[in-house]
Amino acid sequence: MTVSDIRSAPNTFAALRDQLTDAAVAFAGAPGAAGDILAGIVDDVDRALSERLEIFPVCHHSPASGLAMVRRLRDKQPSVIYMELCEDMRPLLDELRNCRLPVALQAFATDTAGFPAEWAPLSVVAPITESSAEYQAIAYALDTPGVELVLVDRSTDHVFQWGSDDEETPAEETPADGERPEDDGLHGSAVGIEIGDLRPRFAELEEHLLHHGKVRHWSEWWDQYVEQPLADADYDTYRQVMVLIGSLFRRLRRGSTAEDENRERYMWTRMREHLSANDIDPARALYVCGAAHAASPVEQFGVDSDAPFEISPRSATTWHYGLIPSSHSAIEAQFGLAGGAVSIAAATWAKGLRRGKLQPFELEGQPGAKKRVKKLPLPGESEAEVADQLSGFLSRPPVLDPLDEAELLEWSVDIVRLARRNGYLASTADAIAIFETSILLAGLRNRARPTPYDFQDAAVTCIEKDRVPGRRDVRRLCEILLGGDRIGQVGYAALPPLARDVLDRLEPLGLDLSKRTLQRALLDLKSNPDLRPCSDLLWLLRRLLPQDALRPIMGSRGLGETSIQESWDIGLGKHQRSLVELGYEGVSVEQVLEQRLRRAVTAPDATAAVALASVEDALVYLGSARLAAELGNRAVELLAAERTVDDAPIVLRRIRLLLNYFRSTEGGLPTWCERFVTAGYAHYCTLLPTAFTSEETGPAQVAAMLGFLFGMENLALSLGCDHTQLELSVLQSHPESPAKIALLWAARFQLGMLTMAELRTRCDAMLTNPLVLPTVPHYISGFIQAIDPAPALKPFVVELLSKAFGTLPDTVLLPWLPKLITTLKDQTADLIPGLVREAGRTFPGALLAVDAFVPPWSTETTTVATASVTVPDGPVTELLAMHPGTCDALAEVLGIEGNWRTAGPTGNSEVTDLLDRFPAAAVALAAQLGQSLARH
């Protein structure tokens, strides 16, 4: 075509309309709904082609659309191109020349003003591939002087304003093995925007087409029956067929079409405004849109329409824009395409360029772009009418491409070679089998030429006899052979300031951080202290980016802790999307972390534990005492406002760590730490009685509260707290569960309200009481938890565990062991080391000494029993000995038998025995004292 203004004449498709109506009558006996649909799609084609503004219908990532776009742009060379893409993404298009395709345009928002908070963060992406028609139009418009590119679709804000949750979406097509490459998450959970989503939203229709087309999924059907026939079709045929398909799928679509119609009203309103404001002749413009939007039924359709449309204002949400890397697999995963569909489309695009001897449009300066070819002068403009190409296209049988034996043979040999490299026992016989099987499968599916999908099935059948975990499957190898999962990259100049700042600051490492592979960085900070800023930045990025983006192999970072040597695995190139999105939040990583910490402590669900964690991060990663004090004051407010003690263990652990850190610094404890201790002391004293009796509060939380009260007591009392408050709180506590009762006993022991002898007596009574015996393990678990608030109980816990293992029956002991193990495992870092050391001091260290070992608590019991029968001398003893009748009568009534003992001397019996055994010293001392008295 050498025309610039092509419109269909009235009744161009009248014959086709009558033919389809007659076919509906012959099929259903009456025109009915089928006749209306068939006549309607012809009317839609007639309407779209009659419009003065030329409409170019496309399907996203379609090589046929890309090839038709290249031909049409070189023929028409429009001065204005209107494109169905979010209008606020227009500035991003200029940055495409700094990127390697595929990439995705992204709009990102973290603060959702006007949208539900659970939607955050909001993200919209529009992927761009080299074979897509829209990229060809973008490259032509940006590199051709005097050509204007205008995006006319609704803004990203309206994407969420007009979004419909009940809209039926197509089921995702997955590879036969059910797996997807790891790069399919490059778009995250973003909402995708694509031009020309040509897939029926009618499940029965799609199932019917797949069944009769003898294909497995929609991508294969589209490639076989649309892409291949239209790859070499003339422009009129391509245009009419695409509008026909878009109209058919739109009319058969289930669900509401309100969002699509609003988009069409929006786009036509924007185009009429631009044409009128700039006095542009529609004949010199081109409108690129999805085929389903080409023949819209809305009253705003066409440049001659005067129907008004009021565009709703945007919300208060602040949107950030940028480019993120994309990949073929990410596009397939987001838009529900079969695995390898985009790679096969790229291969079809390259083949179509070679066969048609076409020169695609590429942005100058883009990585990998070829040298531009000088354009030929255009023929003179003329105006022509479009002839009916649909009737011939729909009536003639499909043109069967002849078998390209050289291409198929090359595929068969290369896949065997690739399979060998990946561990398969493939041979030349397998290559021959793949070649013949591909032809056989194509024949069974009524194809003269095997498609890449037939080749994939043949390769899987002939090579993949079994699946080996961790090895690439044959279907994935076929995708690699046919073009692979191409992954794009955003260039340095197109990155946001934060990302460029990160790359500049990490430049001393001497690594190419644009690579997607993991790179090892070795930092000897002692001999090369200039790398310390790089180390600080790496730890900061690890806090902000996904964990696998930066992985420390050697070295650590904590409060008051620095490393001398560090080793890192760096994968920033693979996680470029996360780094770009980080740039939407600020101009430096330090600013981003500070903002996140402030948001964390002011969030509605913020707790004191979260605030203390933020204080720690502010000190470790930012070294900011000012920010730490601000966050610490917020932690005091959150602690005083809490009504539960669920986070008590975390609060205890973090405040201990912070107190130890500040005590080691020159400035000592800051004011907020003192306020936190006093507020926590009063807070936990108030909630302690309730926590003891509440079923929702576990023993671990109660033990943490006691640990805070006893561990911080000295500091709290020095700051003005009252010890009586703790005593009253313990006296008011009346738990019912065994574990909490044990914790209460431990608290009373720590306060001096319960002696060790009384505690041992209570526990010994439990071990001898058959009714209490099943609950003894729960008591022991409570005592184990009590080691932290009452460290003096460690010998007693070892004693109690020993008695339990020695006396409890197997029916009680064995079910308790898993609970004991999990309890000890949860407290591994805090309780187990001290408990093990105490057990090491108690039990013998040599195996030979075990038989003669006597537990120390047994010796203490014997000593106490022996001392209790000693009868000291005194007035009471002498009175009873002089009048024994009363005691004898009382003993006879009580049934007690026994003899009267001779009263021994009062005082220490050991000293008396020593003097009896060695009297010489006492006699010599008495003689010496006698001589001294005689002199005086």
mmCIF file of C-alpha atoms in Angstrom, residues 268-464:
data_model
loop_
_atom_site.group_PDB
_atom_site.id
_atom_site.type_symbol
_atom_site.label_atom_id
_atom_site.label_comp_id
_atom_site.label_asym_id
_atom_site.label_seq_id
_atom_site.Cartn_x
_atom_site.Cartn_y
_atom_site.Cartn_z
ATOM 1 C CA TRP A 268 -11.595 9.002 21.926
ATOM 2 C CA THR A 269 -12.160 12.065 24.093
ATOM 3 C CA ARG A 270 -8.409 12.587 24.492
ATOM 4 C CA MET A 271 -7.756 12.119 20.772
ATOM 5 C CA ARG A 272 -10.444 14.604 19.711
ATOM 6 C CA GLU A 273 -9.080 17.136 22.219
ATOM 7 C CA HIS A 274 -5.544 16.747 20.859
ATOM 8 C CA LEU A 275 -6.621 16.904 17.208
ATOM 9 C CA SER A 276 -8.671 20.011 17.829
ATOM 10 C CA ALA A 277 -6.085 21.783 19.986
ATOM 11 C CA ASN A 278 -3.242 21.224 17.496
ATOM 12 C CA ASP A 279 -5.275 21.477 14.275
ATOM 13 C CA ILE A 280 -4.118 18.052 13.089
ATOM 14 C CA ASP A 281 -5.471 16.389 9.987
ATOM 15 C CA PRO A 282 -6.740 12.894 11.014
ATOM 16 C CA ALA A 283 -5.390 11.585 7.730
ATOM 17 C CA ARG A 284 -1.837 12.084 9.033
ATOM 18 C CA ALA A 285 -2.471 10.295 12.316
ATOM 19 C CA LEU A 286 -2.552 6.654 13.374
ATOM 20 C CA TYR A 287 -4.445 5.185 16.315
ATOM 21 C CA VAL A 288 -2.816 2.032 17.775
ATOM 22 C CA CYS A 289 -5.157 0.090 20.032
ATOM 23 C CA GLY A 290 -6.205 -3.410 20.936
ATOM 24 C CA ALA A 291 -8.309 -5.217 18.369
ATOM 25 C CA ALA A 292 -11.175 -5.486 20.855
ATOM 26 C CA HIS A 293 -11.315 -1.672 21.097
ATOM 27 C CA ALA A 294 -11.068 -1.029 17.354
ATOM 28 C CA ALA A 295 -14.812 -1.195 16.719
ATOM 29 C CA SER A 296 -16.292 0.235 19.873
ATOM 30 C CA PRO A 297 -20.062 0.674 20.259
ATOM 31 C CA VAL A 298 -19.750 3.747 22.505
ATOM 32 C CA GLU A 299 -21.273 7.007 21.302
ATOM 33 C CA GLN A 300 -17.925 8.807 21.643
ATOM 34 C CA PHE A 301 -16.406 6.634 18.878
ATOM 35 C CA GLY A 302 -14.867 8.560 15.993
ATOM 36 C CA VAL A 303 -13.341 11.985 15.513
ATOM 37 C CA ASP A 304 -16.645 13.334 14.214
ATOM 38 C CA SER A 305 -18.566 12.436 17.386
ATOM 39 C CA ASP A 306 -19.587 15.257 19.695
ATOM 40 C CA ALA A 307 -20.812 13.087 22.601
ATOM 41 C CA PRO A 308 -19.329 14.451 25.837
ATOM 42 C CA PHE A 309 -17.560 12.343 28.457
ATOM 43 C CA GLU A 310 -16.625 13.593 31.890
ATOM 44 C CA ILE A 311 -13.306 12.214 33.123
ATOM 45 C CA SER A 312 -13.264 11.682 36.866
ATOM 46 C CA PRO A 313 -10.437 13.388 38.792
ATOM 47 C CA ARG A 314 -7.452 11.421 39.983
ATOM 48 C CA SER A 315 -7.143 10.501 43.638
ATOM 49 C CA ALA A 316 -4.623 12.018 46.040
ATOM 50 C CA THR A 317 -2.306 9.043 45.623
ATOM 51 C CA THR A 318 1.267 9.997 44.733
ATOM 52 C CA TRP A 319 2.537 7.845 41.875
ATOM 53 C CA HIS A 320 6.166 7.134 41.063
ATOM 54 C CA TYR A 321 7.285 6.047 37.619
ATOM 55 C CA GLY A 322 10.204 4.015 36.408
ATOM 56 C CA LEU A 323 11.431 1.143 34.282
ATOM 57 C CA ILE A 324 11.943 -2.351 35.647
ATOM 58 C CA PRO A 325 13.515 -5.388 33.961
ATOM 59 C CA SER A 326 11.141 -7.891 32.443
ATOM 60 C CA SER A 327 11.485 -11.280 30.810
ATOM 61 C CA HIS A 328 9.585 -13.566 28.514
ATOM 62 C CA SER A 329 8.627 -15.834 31.403
ATOM 63 C CA ALA A 330 7.453 -12.862 33.495
ATOM 64 C CA ILE A 331 5.148 -11.750 30.687
ATOM 65 C CA GLU A 332 3.819 -15.286 30.256
ATOM 66 C CA ALA A 333 3.179 -15.666 33.974
ATOM 67 C CA GLN A 334 1.423 -12.328 34.366
ATOM 68 C CA PHE A 335 -0.857 -12.580 31.331
ATOM 69 C CA GLY A 336 -1.676 -16.267 31.545
ATOM 70 C CA LEU A 337 0.257 -17.443 28.483
ATOM 71 C CA ALA A 338 1.772 -20.848 28.010
ATOM 72 C CA GLY A 339 5.406 -21.286 28.919
ATOM 73 C CA GLY A 340 7.642 -20.417 25.983
ATOM 74 C CA ALA A 341 4.871 -18.576 24.066
ATOM 75 C CA VAL A 342 6.682 -15.221 24.051
ATOM 76 C CA SER A 343 10.004 -16.861 23.120
ATOM 77 C CA ILE A 344 8.323 -18.627 20.185
ATOM 78 C CA ALA A 345 6.743 -15.325 19.176
ATOM 79 C CA ALA A 346 10.198 -13.715 19.176
ATOM 80 C CA ALA A 347 11.495 -16.494 16.934
ATOM 81 C CA THR A 348 8.526 -16.024 14.587
ATOM 82 C CA TRP A 349 9.250 -12.285 14.513
ATOM 83 C CA ALA A 350 12.883 -12.839 13.517
ATOM 84 C CA LYS A 351 11.858 -15.310 10.830
ATOM 85 C CA GLY A 352 9.245 -12.913 9.452
ATOM 86 C CA LEU A 353 11.810 -10.105 9.221
ATOM 87 C CA ARG A 354 14.195 -12.310 7.255
ATOM 88 C CA ARG A 355 11.503 -13.659 4.972
ATOM 89 C CA GLY A 356 9.965 -10.250 4.283
ATOM 90 C CA LYS A 357 13.359 -8.492 4.109
ATOM 91 C CA LEU A 358 12.094 -5.899 6.589
ATOM 92 C CA GLN A 359 14.176 -3.513 8.646
ATOM 93 C CA PRO A 360 12.596 -3.071 12.109
ATOM 94 C CA PHE A 361 12.613 0.215 13.966
ATOM 95 C CA GLU A 362 15.069 0.460 16.870
ATOM 96 C CA LEU A 363 15.889 3.336 19.169
ATOM 97 C CA GLU A 364 19.264 4.865 18.474
ATOM 98 C CA GLY A 365 21.736 4.322 21.288
ATOM 99 C CA GLN A 366 19.862 1.339 22.663
ATOM 100 C CA PRO A 367 22.136 -1.538 23.763
ATOM 101 C CA GLY A 368 22.281 -4.142 20.990
ATOM 102 C CA ALA A 369 20.614 -1.913 18.387
ATOM 103 C CA LYS A 370 21.820 -2.235 14.809
ATOM 104 C CA LYS A 371 22.842 0.597 12.556
ATOM 105 C CA ARG A 372 19.885 2.475 11.151
ATOM 106 C CA VAL A 373 19.044 2.191 7.467
ATOM 107 C CA LYS A 374 18.246 5.377 5.574
ATOM 108 C CA LYS A 375 14.561 5.578 4.716
ATOM 109 C CA LEU A 376 13.400 5.618 1.139
ATOM 110 C CA PRO A 377 11.343 8.571 -0.111
ATOM 111 C CA LEU A 378 7.608 8.102 0.104
ATOM 112 C CA PRO A 379 5.379 7.860 -2.927
ATOM 113 C CA GLY A 380 2.803 10.515 -3.503
ATOM 114 C CA GLU A 381 -0.228 10.501 -1.277
ATOM 115 C CA SER A 382 -3.526 9.298 -2.644
ATOM 116 C CA GLU A 383 -6.804 8.189 -1.292
ATOM 117 C CA ALA A 384 -8.283 4.769 -1.946
ATOM 118 C CA GLU A 385 -11.107 2.653 -0.731
ATOM 119 C CA VAL A 386 -10.667 -0.669 1.007
ATOM 120 C CA ALA A 387 -11.902 -3.758 -0.767
ATOM 121 C CA ASP A 388 -13.482 -6.700 0.971
ATOM 122 C CA GLN A 389 -10.622 -9.033 1.844
ATOM 123 C CA LEU A 390 -12.519 -10.917 4.538
ATOM 124 C CA SER A 391 -14.727 -12.905 2.212
ATOM 125 C CA GLY A 392 -11.782 -14.429 0.416
ATOM 126 C CA PHE A 393 -9.772 -14.955 3.592
ATOM 127 C CA LEU A 394 -12.612 -16.744 5.396
ATOM 128 C CA SER A 395 -13.715 -18.861 2.436
ATOM 129 C CA ARG A 396 -10.402 -20.210 1.197
ATOM 130 C CA PRO A 397 -8.657 -23.055 3.030
ATOM 131 C CA PRO A 398 -5.602 -22.155 5.071
ATOM 132 C CA VAL A 399 -2.381 -21.917 3.155
ATOM 133 C CA LEU A 400 -0.171 -24.764 4.272
ATOM 134 C CA ASP A 401 3.488 -23.829 4.473
ATOM 135 C CA PRO A 402 5.724 -26.402 2.891
ATOM 136 C CA LEU A 403 7.945 -28.443 5.151
ATOM 137 C CA ASP A 404 11.258 -26.735 5.839
ATOM 138 C CA GLU A 405 13.375 -29.841 6.310
ATOM 139 C CA ALA A 406 16.573 -27.876 6.873
ATOM 140 C CA GLU A 407 15.069 -25.884 9.740
ATOM 141 C CA LEU A 408 13.499 -28.932 11.381
ATOM 142 C CA LEU A 409 16.691 -30.931 10.980
ATOM 143 C CA GLU A 410 18.705 -28.137 12.557
ATOM 144 C CA TRP A 411 16.300 -28.035 15.491
ATOM 145 C CA SER A 412 16.539 -31.816 15.966
ATOM 146 C CA VAL A 413 20.339 -31.853 15.954
ATOM 147 C CA ASP A 414 20.655 -28.823 18.245
ATOM 148 C CA ILE A 415 18.193 -30.125 20.855
ATOM 149 C CA VAL A 416 20.129 -33.409 21.095
ATOM 150 C CA ARG A 417 23.376 -31.487 21.535
ATOM 151 C CA LEU A 418 21.763 -29.290 24.214
ATOM 152 C CA ALA A 419 20.286 -32.318 25.966
ATOM 153 C CA ARG A 420 23.710 -33.954 26.182
ATOM 154 C CA ARG A 421 25.135 -30.857 27.843
ATOM 155 C CA ASN A 422 22.387 -31.063 30.454
ATOM 156 C CA GLY A 423 22.937 -34.699 31.385
ATOM 157 C CA TYR A 424 20.620 -36.596 29.043
ATOM 158 C CA LEU A 425 21.795 -39.764 27.281
ATOM 159 C CA ALA A 426 20.715 -38.539 23.843
ATOM 160 C CA SER A 427 22.162 -39.797 20.563
ATOM 161 C CA THR A 428 21.926 -39.324 16.812
ATOM 162 C CA ALA A 429 19.100 -41.836 16.763
ATOM 163 C CA ASP A 430 17.115 -39.499 19.027
ATOM 164 C CA ALA A 431 17.652 -36.635 16.568
ATOM 165 C CA ILE A 432 16.254 -38.760 13.739
ATOM 166 C CA ALA A 433 13.334 -39.847 15.942
ATOM 167 C CA ILE A 434 12.551 -36.231 16.839
ATOM 168 C CA PHE A 435 12.595 -35.255 13.166
ATOM 169 C CA GLU A 436 10.208 -38.004 12.136
ATOM 170 C CA THR A 437 7.950 -37.632 15.186
ATOM 171 C CA SER A 438 7.576 -33.897 14.563
ATOM 172 C CA ILE A 439 6.354 -34.572 11.034
ATOM 173 C CA LEU A 440 4.035 -37.317 12.320
ATOM 174 C CA LEU A 441 2.491 -35.071 14.997
ATOM 175 C CA ALA A 442 2.012 -32.246 12.515
ATOM 176 C CA GLY A 443 0.210 -34.621 10.167
ATOM 177 C CA LEU A 444 -2.065 -35.858 12.945
ATOM 178 C CA ARG A 445 -2.937 -32.220 13.648
ATOM 179 C CA ASN A 446 -3.582 -31.367 9.977
ATOM 180 C CA ARG A 447 -0.419 -29.330 9.585
ATOM 181 C CA ALA A 448 1.924 -29.587 6.648
ATOM 182 C CA ARG A 449 4.682 -27.818 8.537
ATOM 183 C CA PRO A 450 5.604 -28.809 12.117
ATOM 184 C CA THR A 451 5.293 -25.894 14.504
ATOM 185 C CA PRO A 452 7.618 -25.252 17.449
ATOM 186 C CA TYR A 453 4.927 -26.802 19.662
ATOM 187 C CA ASP A 454 4.985 -30.021 17.597
ATOM 188 C CA PHE A 455 8.756 -30.032 17.844
ATOM 189 C CA GLN A 456 8.582 -29.602 21.628
ATOM 190 C CA ASP A 457 6.186 -32.544 22.000
ATOM 191 C CA ALA A 458 8.384 -34.717 19.798
ATOM 192 C CA ALA A 459 11.523 -33.835 21.761
ATOM 193 C CA VAL A 460 9.863 -34.590 25.079
ATOM 194 C CA THR A 461 8.592 -37.923 23.754
ATOM 195 C CA CYS A 462 11.921 -39.051 22.335
ATOM 196 C CA ILE A 463 14.454 -37.727 24.873
ATOM 197 C CA GLU A 464 12.844 -37.294 28.254
#
